[in-house]
Coordinates of C-alpha atoms in Angstrom, one line a residue:
M27 CA -8.7 -20.9 -4.6
P28 CA -10.7 -18.6 -2.3
I29 CA -9.2 -17.7 1.1
D30 CA -10.7 -17.4 4.6
L31 CA -9.2 -14.4 6.3
F32 CA -10.7 -15.3 9.6
A33 CA -9.7 -19.0 9.6
N34 CA -8.4 -20.4 12.9
L35 CA -4.7 -21.2 12.2
G36 CA -4.1 -22.6 15.7
R37 CA -2.1 -19.6 16.9
P38 CA -2.7 -18.0 20.4
D39 CA -4.2 -14.5 20.4
K40 CA -0.9 -13.1 21.7
A41 CA 0.7 -14.2 18.4
L42 CA -1.9 -12.3 16.3
H43 CA -1.8 -8.7 15.2
P44 CA -3.7 -6.5 17.6
Q45 CA -5.6 -4.8 14.8
F46 CA -6.6 -8.2 13.5
L47 CA -8.0 -9.1 16.9
T48 CA -10.0 -5.9 17.0
L49 CA -11.3 -6.7 13.5
R50 CA -12.2 -10.3 14.4
D51 CA -13.8 -9.6 17.7
S52 CA -15.2 -6.1 17.9
D53 CA -18.9 -5.4 17.2
G54 CA -17.9 -2.1 15.8
F55 CA -16.1 -3.8 12.9
E56 CA -18.9 -6.1 11.8
P57 CA -19.5 -4.1 8.5
A58 CA -15.8 -4.6 7.7
R59 CA -15.9 -8.3 8.4
D60 CA -19.0 -8.6 6.1
E61 CA -17.2 -6.7 3.3
L62 CA -14.0 -8.7 3.6
K63 CA -15.9 -11.9 3.3
K64 CA -17.2 -10.7 0.0
T65 CA -13.7 -9.8 -1.1
Q66 CA -12.0 -13.0 -0.1
A67 CA -14.4 -15.1 -2.2
S68 CA -12.6 -13.9 -5.4
F69 CA -9.2 -13.2 -4.0
E70 CA -6.4 -15.6 -5.0
D71 CA -3.5 -16.5 -2.6
V72 CA -0.6 -17.3 -4.9
D73 CA 2.0 -17.7 -2.2
G74 CA -0.1 -19.7 0.3
N75 CA 0.7 -17.4 3.2
F76 CA -1.6 -14.5 2.7
V77 CA -4.0 -15.4 5.6
E78 CA -1.1 -16.1 8.0
Q79 CA 0.5 -12.7 7.2
F80 CA -2.9 -10.9 7.4
Q81 CA -3.4 -12.2 10.9
T82 CA 0.1 -11.5 12.1
T83 CA 3.1 -9.5 10.9
G84 CA 1.7 -8.3 7.5
F85 CA -1.7 -7.0 8.5
D86 CA -1.2 -3.5 7.0
A87 CA 0.4 -4.7 3.8
R88 CA -2.1 -7.4 3.2
T89 CA -5.0 -5.1 3.9
F90 CA -3.6 -2.7 1.4
E91 CA -3.5 -5.5 -1.3
L92 CA -7.2 -6.3 -0.5
Y93 CA -8.1 -2.7 -0.9
L94 CA -6.2 -2.4 -4.3
F95 CA -8.1 -5.6 -5.5
E96 CA -11.4 -3.9 -4.8
F97 CA -10.3 -0.6 -6.3
F98 CA -9.2 -2.2 -9.5
R99 CA -12.4 -4.3 -9.9
E100 CA -14.6 -1.2 -9.2
V101 CA -13.1 0.8 -12.0
G102 CA -13.5 -2.0 -14.5
L103 CA -10.1 -3.5 -14.7
T104 CA -9.5 -7.2 -15.1
V105 CA -7.4 -8.5 -12.3
D106 CA -4.9 -11.4 -12.6
R107 CA -3.2 -12.7 -9.5
T108 CA -1.7 -15.9 -10.9
H109 CA 2.0 -14.8 -10.6
N110 CA 4.1 -14.6 -7.5
S111 CA 5.2 -11.1 -8.3
P112 CA 4.4 -8.4 -8.9
D113 CA 1.2 -8.6 -6.9
F114 CA -1.3 -7.8 -9.8
L115 CA -1.6 -7.8 -13.5
I116 CA -4.5 -5.5 -14.5
S117 CA -6.0 -5.1 -18.0
R118 CA -8.3 -2.9 -19.9
D119 CA -8.8 -2.0 -23.6
G120 CA -6.0 -4.4 -24.7
I121 CA -3.5 -2.9 -22.3
T122 CA -2.0 -4.9 -19.4
S123 CA 0.0 -3.3 -16.6
A124 CA 1.8 -4.8 -13.6
V125 CA 1.3 -3.5 -10.1
E126 CA 3.5 -4.1 -7.1
A127 CA 2.1 -3.1 -3.7
V128 CA 4.5 -1.6 -1.1
T129 CA 4.0 -0.1 2.3
A130 CA 6.2 2.3 4.3
N131 CA 6.6 0.8 7.8
P132 CA 8.3 1.8 11.1
S133 CA 12.0 1.3 11.1
K134 CA 13.2 -1.6 13.3
G135 CA 13.7 -0.4 16.9
E136 CA 12.1 3.0 16.1
P137 CA 9.4 3.9 18.5
Y138 CA 6.1 5.3 17.3
E139 CA 6.1 9.1 18.0
F140 CA 3.2 11.4 17.4
F141 CA 3.9 14.2 15.1
E142 CA 3.6 17.7 16.6
A143 CA 2.5 20.3 14.0
S144 CA 4.8 23.2 14.9
E145 CA 6.0 25.4 12.0
K146 CA 9.6 24.0 12.1
D147 CA 8.5 20.4 12.4
V148 CA 6.0 20.6 9.5
L149 CA 8.5 22.2 7.2
H150 CA 11.1 19.6 7.9
H151 CA 8.7 16.7 8.0
V152 CA 7.1 17.3 4.6
R153 CA 10.4 18.0 2.8
H154 CA 12.5 15.4 4.5
E155 CA 11.2 12.7 6.9
A156 CA 7.9 12.0 5.1
A157 CA 9.7 11.9 1.7
V158 CA 12.4 9.5 3.0
K159 CA 9.8 7.2 4.6
L160 CA 8.0 6.9 1.3
G161 CA 11.1 7.0 -0.9
S162 CA 13.0 4.2 0.8
P163 CA 10.6 1.3 0.1
L164 CA 10.1 2.6 -3.5
F165 CA 13.8 2.6 -4.1
S166 CA 14.1 -0.9 -2.7
K167 CA 11.4 -2.1 -5.1
L168 CA 13.3 -0.5 -8.0
Q169 CA 16.2 -2.9 -7.2
K170 CA 13.8 -5.9 -7.8
R171 CA 13.8 -5.2 -11.6
Y172 CA 10.3 -6.5 -12.1
W173 CA 10.5 -5.4 -15.8
D174 CA 12.9 -8.3 -16.5
L175 CA 10.1 -10.8 -15.7
P176 CA 8.6 -12.4 -18.8
H177 CA 5.0 -11.4 -17.9
V178 CA 6.1 -7.8 -17.1
N179 CA 8.6 -7.1 -19.8
G180 CA 7.4 -4.5 -22.3
R181 CA 4.4 -3.5 -20.1
P182 CA 3.8 -0.5 -17.9
L183 CA 4.8 -1.1 -14.2
I184 CA 3.0 0.7 -11.4
L185 CA 4.3 0.8 -7.8
A186 CA 1.4 1.3 -5.3
I187 CA 2.3 2.7 -1.9
E188 CA 0.6 3.5 1.4
D189 CA 2.3 5.0 4.5
F190 CA 2.0 3.0 7.7
H191 CA 5.3 4.2 9.3
G192 CA 3.7 5.7 12.4
P193 CA 0.7 7.3 14.1
G194 CA -0.7 10.1 12.0
S195 CA 1.0 8.9 8.8
L196 CA -2.4 8.0 7.2
M197 CA -3.4 11.6 7.6
Q198 CA -0.7 12.6 5.3
T199 CA -1.5 13.5 1.7
A200 CA 0.5 12.7 -1.5
V201 CA 2.4 16.0 -1.4
P202 CA 5.7 14.6 0.1
L203 CA 5.6 11.7 -2.4
I204 CA 5.0 14.0 -5.4
Q205 CA 8.0 16.1 -4.3
Y206 CA 10.2 13.1 -4.0
L207 CA 9.1 11.6 -7.4
F208 CA 9.6 14.8 -9.4
G209 CA 12.3 16.4 -7.3
S210 CA 10.2 19.5 -7.2
E211 CA 8.2 21.5 -4.7
E212 CA 5.4 24.0 -5.0
R213 CA 5.5 27.4 -3.2
W214 CA 2.4 29.7 -3.2
Y215 CA 1.1 33.0 -2.2
H216 CA -1.9 35.3 -2.8
D217 CA -1.2 38.4 -4.9
A218 CA -2.7 41.8 -4.3
Q219 CA -5.8 40.8 -6.1
G220 CA -6.3 37.7 -4.0
E221 CA -5.3 35.3 -6.8
L222 CA -3.4 32.2 -5.8
V223 CA 0.1 32.2 -7.4
I224 CA 2.0 28.9 -7.5
S225 CA 5.6 28.3 -8.6
E226 CA 7.8 25.2 -9.0
H227 CA 11.2 24.9 -7.4
A228 CA 13.8 22.0 -7.8
I229 CA 14.7 19.8 -4.8
E230 CA 18.1 18.2 -4.9
S231 CA 17.9 15.9 -1.8
H232 CA 16.0 14.9 1.3
L233 CA 17.6 14.3 4.7
K234 CA 17.3 11.2 6.8
K235 CA 17.0 11.5 10.6
N236 CA 20.8 11.2 10.9
L237 CA 21.1 14.0 8.3
T238 CA 22.4 11.7 5.6
P239 CA 21.1 13.1 2.3
I240 CA 19.3 11.0 -0.3
P241 CA 18.8 12.2 -3.8
S242 CA 15.4 13.5 -4.8
G243 CA 13.7 12.9 -8.2
F244 CA 12.9 9.1 -8.1
F245 CA 11.7 9.2 -11.7
S246 CA 15.1 10.6 -12.8
Q247 CA 17.2 8.0 -11.0
P248 CA 18.8 5.0 -12.8
N249 CA 16.1 2.7 -14.0
G250 CA 13.4 5.1 -12.8
E251 CA 12.1 5.2 -16.3
M252 CA 11.0 1.6 -16.0
V253 CA 8.4 2.7 -13.4
S254 CA 5.4 4.1 -15.4
A255 CA 3.6 5.6 -12.4
V256 CA 3.3 5.5 -8.6
L257 CA -0.2 5.0 -7.1
F258 CA -0.7 6.6 -3.6
S259 CA -3.5 6.0 -1.2
N260 CA -3.9 6.8 2.5
S261 CA -7.2 4.9 2.6
G262 CA -6.3 1.3 2.1
T263 CA -7.3 0.4 5.6
I264 CA -9.7 -1.7 7.7
S265 CA -11.6 1.6 8.4
K266 CA -12.2 1.8 4.6
F267 CA -13.7 -1.7 4.6
N268 CA -15.8 -0.8 7.6
R269 CA -17.2 2.4 6.0
M270 CA -17.9 0.6 2.7
G271 CA -19.7 -2.2 4.6
Q272 CA -21.7 0.4 6.6
Q273 CA -22.5 2.3 3.4
A274 CA -23.8 -0.8 1.7
L275 CA -26.2 -1.5 4.6
G276 CA -27.9 1.8 4.2
A277 CA -31.1 2.1 6.3
S278 CA -30.6 -1.4 7.7
R279 CA -27.4 -0.6 9.5
K280 CA -27.2 -1.1 13.2
L281 CA -24.1 0.8 14.3
A282 CA -23.6 4.6 13.9
M283 CA -20.5 5.8 12.2
L284 CA -19.1 9.3 11.6
R285 CA -16.5 10.2 9.0
I286 CA -14.5 13.3 9.8
G287 CA -11.8 14.9 7.7
M288 CA -10.5 17.4 5.2
A289 CA -11.3 17.6 1.5
Q290 CA -10.2 19.5 -1.5
N291 CA -11.6 23.0 -1.7
L292 CA -12.7 23.5 -5.3
D293 CA -12.1 27.2 -5.2
P294 CA -9.0 27.7 -7.5
N295 CA -7.8 30.5 -5.3
S296 CA -8.1 28.6 -2.0
A297 CA -5.0 27.2 -0.3
M298 CA -7.1 25.7 2.6
P299 CA -8.9 22.4 2.5
D300 CA -12.6 22.1 3.4
P301 CA -13.5 20.3 6.6
F302 CA -16.3 17.7 6.4
I303 CA -18.3 15.4 8.7
Y304 CA -21.1 13.1 7.8
E305 CA -22.8 9.9 9.0
V306 CA -21.8 6.9 6.9
G307 CA -24.8 5.2 5.4
E308 CA -27.1 8.2 5.5
A309 CA -29.0 8.9 2.3
S310 CA -27.6 12.5 2.2
A311 CA -24.0 11.5 2.8
P312 CA -21.4 11.6 0.0
I313 CA -21.0 8.2 -1.8
E314 CA -17.6 6.7 -1.0
T315 CA -15.9 4.7 -3.7
W316 CA -13.0 2.3 -3.5
R317 CA -10.9 4.6 -5.6
Q318 CA -11.6 7.6 -3.4
A319 CA -8.4 9.0 -1.9
S320 CA -6.2 7.5 -4.6
T321 CA -3.6 9.5 -6.4
L322 CA -1.8 8.3 -9.5
I323 CA 1.5 10.1 -10.3
L324 CA 2.6 9.6 -13.9
N325 CA 6.3 9.3 -14.9
P326 CA 7.0 11.8 -17.7
T327 CA 10.0 9.9 -18.8
A328 CA 8.5 6.3 -18.6
T329 CA 9.8 3.8 -21.1
H330 CA 6.2 2.3 -21.1
P331 CA 4.0 5.3 -20.3
L332 CA 0.4 4.9 -19.1
Q333 CA -2.4 6.6 -21.0
K334 CA -4.1 9.4 -19.2
G335 CA -7.1 8.2 -17.2
W336 CA -6.4 4.5 -18.0
L337 CA -6.1 3.3 -14.4
G338 CA -9.1 5.3 -13.1
A339 CA -7.6 6.8 -10.0
A340 CA -9.6 9.5 -8.2
V341 CA -6.8 12.0 -8.9
E342 CA -4.1 11.9 -11.5
V343 CA -0.9 14.0 -11.4
R344 CA 1.4 14.6 -14.3
R345 CA 4.0 17.0 -15.6
E346 CA 3.0 19.3 -18.4
G347 CA 6.0 21.4 -19.6
D348 CA 7.4 23.1 -16.5
K349 CA 4.3 22.6 -14.4
I350 CA 2.9 19.7 -12.3
V351 CA -0.9 19.5 -12.9
S352 CA -3.6 17.3 -11.4
T353 CA -7.0 16.3 -12.6
A354 CA -9.8 14.8 -10.5
A355 CA -12.3 12.1 -11.6
E356 CA -14.6 12.7 -8.7
P357 CA -16.2 15.9 -7.2
F358 CA -15.4 15.0 -3.6
I359 CA -11.7 14.6 -3.0
P360 CA -10.9 13.8 0.7
H361 CA -7.3 14.6 1.7
S362 CA -7.5 12.6 4.9
S363 CA -10.2 11.4 7.3
G364 CA -10.9 9.5 10.5
T365 CA -13.8 7.2 11.4
R366 CA -15.7 7.2 14.7
I367 CA -17.8 4.2 15.6
Y368 CA -20.8 4.3 18.0
P369 CA -22.8 1.4 19.4
A370 CA -26.2 0.5 18.0
K371 CA -27.9 1.9 21.1
T372 CA -26.6 5.4 20.4
T373 CA -29.6 7.8 20.1
R374 CA -30.1 10.4 17.4
T375 CA -29.7 13.1 20.0
E376 CA -26.4 11.6 21.3
L377 CA -25.1 11.4 17.7
A378 CA -26.2 15.0 17.0
H379 CA -24.2 16.0 20.1
E380 CA -21.1 14.2 18.8
V381 CA -21.4 15.9 15.4
A382 CA -21.6 19.3 17.1
L383 CA -18.6 18.5 19.2
H384 CA -16.5 17.5 16.3
E385 CA -17.6 20.5 14.3
M386 CA -16.2 22.7 17.1
L387 CA -13.0 20.8 17.1
I388 CA -12.6 21.1 13.4
S389 CA -13.3 24.8 13.5
A390 CA -10.6 25.3 16.1
T391 CA -8.1 23.2 14.1
M392 CA -8.7 25.2 10.9
K393 CA -8.2 28.4 12.8
S394 CA -4.9 27.2 14.2
L395 CA -3.7 25.9 10.8
K396 CA -4.2 29.1 8.8
P397 CA -1.0 30.9 9.9
L398 CA 1.0 27.7 9.6
L399 CA -0.2 26.9 6.1
K400 CA 0.5 30.5 5.1
V401 CA 4.1 30.1 6.2
I402 CA 4.5 26.7 4.5
G403 CA 3.3 28.1 1.2
S404 CA 5.4 31.2 1.1
R405 CA 8.7 29.7 2.4
P406 CA 10.9 27.1 0.9
L407 CA 10.6 23.7 2.7

């Protein structure tokens, strides 16, 4: 039965999630509302509480599920949501896999704190805090033993995760997660010829904030072999729905929208990402797909392994011998991005000024990051 994400459930606004109120009421999110209304027409609510959670305490998690639904349909997978858990059964070419969606959330009583990008903090954050924040909910899902369910038994199981644990967490790439899953980190440097040299080093543990160690190597933990892969995205958000709605409008769009971020540099000897900025919906802008910014990490010891490329993620990461390798299915691979919304009355001159301003800010940021990234690459985390 189709759902109505914007149905009036009789709750006062103070009981609703602040981001839902912005989505519901802001002119700047009209493209997202239009896109979500398309999604909800085919989306099944098995538990009967999806809309209530979307409007209140489960806004991020439910948005992530809606994003996954669109992603799976876009890449040609058949989606089944008739079971209470896991969240999805997806099928293609005679193969069916189960997918459970999970989000990393703020700890109870833990305040949101903006992350300061000093050398010491970055080194510690990537190796420890970010890995713990992602690892904890994954480990909890492992205890659910989804593989014992009759409709999951004998099939690949995928855990899909997004990080909402605090401000700035959506700007984080899949690197901390990959380190935690494999129990391995990459270190790099440029040799005398300017060639990028990368080596793998084992990680034994990650530290919680109270310095309690947790073991690394999720795939190697007891029952870890029952998880065929982990799907990561930092783009399963309302901003994604807003951009996709804006992009679909093309020349008929009313608002102005800029997307600003960092993307994969395709030079094999580059250790720095490429900055980008473009107006969403412009004919010359890169085409954004639902799968864009998704990374699938394959378990090399899975009991029920996934075939390479079967899911259709934008990036796929796997172990080959003693190396961790990745392949991309799209030419434009954003690492992270932000979206700026401008009212319909914004002139082209004003928008051009905004583009120039953000280009200067990006240039300054890239300049400040170079020495930091050099240290991160050459030193153990």
